[in-house]
Amino acid sequence: MKKIGMLTSGGDCQALNAAMRGLVKCLTNSSEDVEIYGFLEGYRGLIYGDYRMLSGRDFSGILTKGGTILGSSRTPFKTIKEPDENGINKVEAMKDNYKKLGLDCLAVLGGNGSHKTANLLREEGLNIVTLPKTIDNDLYGTDMTFGFQSAVNIATEAIDCIHTTAASHGRVFIVEIMGHKTGWLALNAGIAGGADIILLPEIPYDIKKVAKAIEVRHEKGSKFTILAVAEGAISKEKALLTKKELKEQMKASKYPSVSYEIADELSELLKLDVRVAVPGYTQRGGSPCPYDRVFASRLGSEAGKLILEGQYGFMVGIKNREIVKVPLEEVAGRLKTVDPQASIIKEAKMMGISFGD
Ligand code: F6P
């Protein structure tokens, strides 16, 4: 008999259900007897012993469903070692609940912060297997995270829609793309949506160069311009600030996000109306795309295999199209960012896409 705990933690994304279904199908399809404990709303459920017993039937019909049947929440790693408002030691509580239930393993579906906590629990002696979820694609140790391709599809569709109205009205439009501190989503959706300018956190922009790129387009006869701007995009000046200085500036800013600041600066420089569209949380909502359904199912199945073999302390990921297992200590606390020298950036530049650098 294997007793498996499972939780989904952090911002949700598409294909969380598909990944859990893959994992559970692999387990229930084996000769091993299994009990599945689904912790509700991420690590919160493990801390407070809030769980549901699940059977294979709970995972039927969820391949195509967005969100997560377990619910999710953010339990910041920064404060994980601090007691909660009632003085409960969160790490000890998680260990106690794991032990009380006699679990053999905990499967964690999460992004960057969740992997730090998963690794901490591994260091504390729990058996952990993780799966890489996030629309941001910023997890170290895997070429891709599930949720990313679905989000690229949605962000691309948003740019496509803006394209037609921008063309009709001869306008400059900024589409702000999620991605947290990295530009994977903006880069891929930007290229897929035919954006003329793509601004990424990894390539700080010079607003005058961005304005120049728009002017050049207009001189060549293009009446509209589309900018795909990552929510974490940063100017060259701001990139020189310390973390603390930057935080203070952002707090004092009158703009809800970087795109509105860029729009204001460009309007001023070009004497043009610049509009902003923010697809926001739609990017991590709805049904997973076919790629993510397949990818998350594969990861889930391979995670199930690791659990059956008693191989713990790994994240399942993908490298050069092969599913691999990566030690958690290699993943935790490391961000996978876009390399400004990567060939995809060079290819985009050769096509005339400006990165404002
Ligand atoms: O990590 C996924 C993500 O959607 C990021 O792209 C975004 O910056 C963040 O989560 C938003 O977080 P929250 O759900 O806490 O508002």
Tab-separated table of C-alpha atoms in Angstrom, residues 19 54 139 151 218 232 238 307 323 342:
chain	number	residue	atom	x	y	z
A	19	ALA	CA	-1.046	16.491	-14.622
A	54	LEU	CA	-9.587	10.912	-3.505
A	139	LEU	CA	11.503	27.162	-13.527
A	151	ALA	CA	-0.872	30.951	-21.962
A	218	HIS	CA	5.668	55.138	-39.665
A	232	GLY	CA	8.344	42.778	-15.708
A	238	LYS	CA	15.693	51.482	-13.626
A	307	ILE	CA	6.700	7.302	-6.749
A	323	ILE	CA	11.256	13.645	-19.849
A	342	ALA	CA	19.775	33.312	-27.508
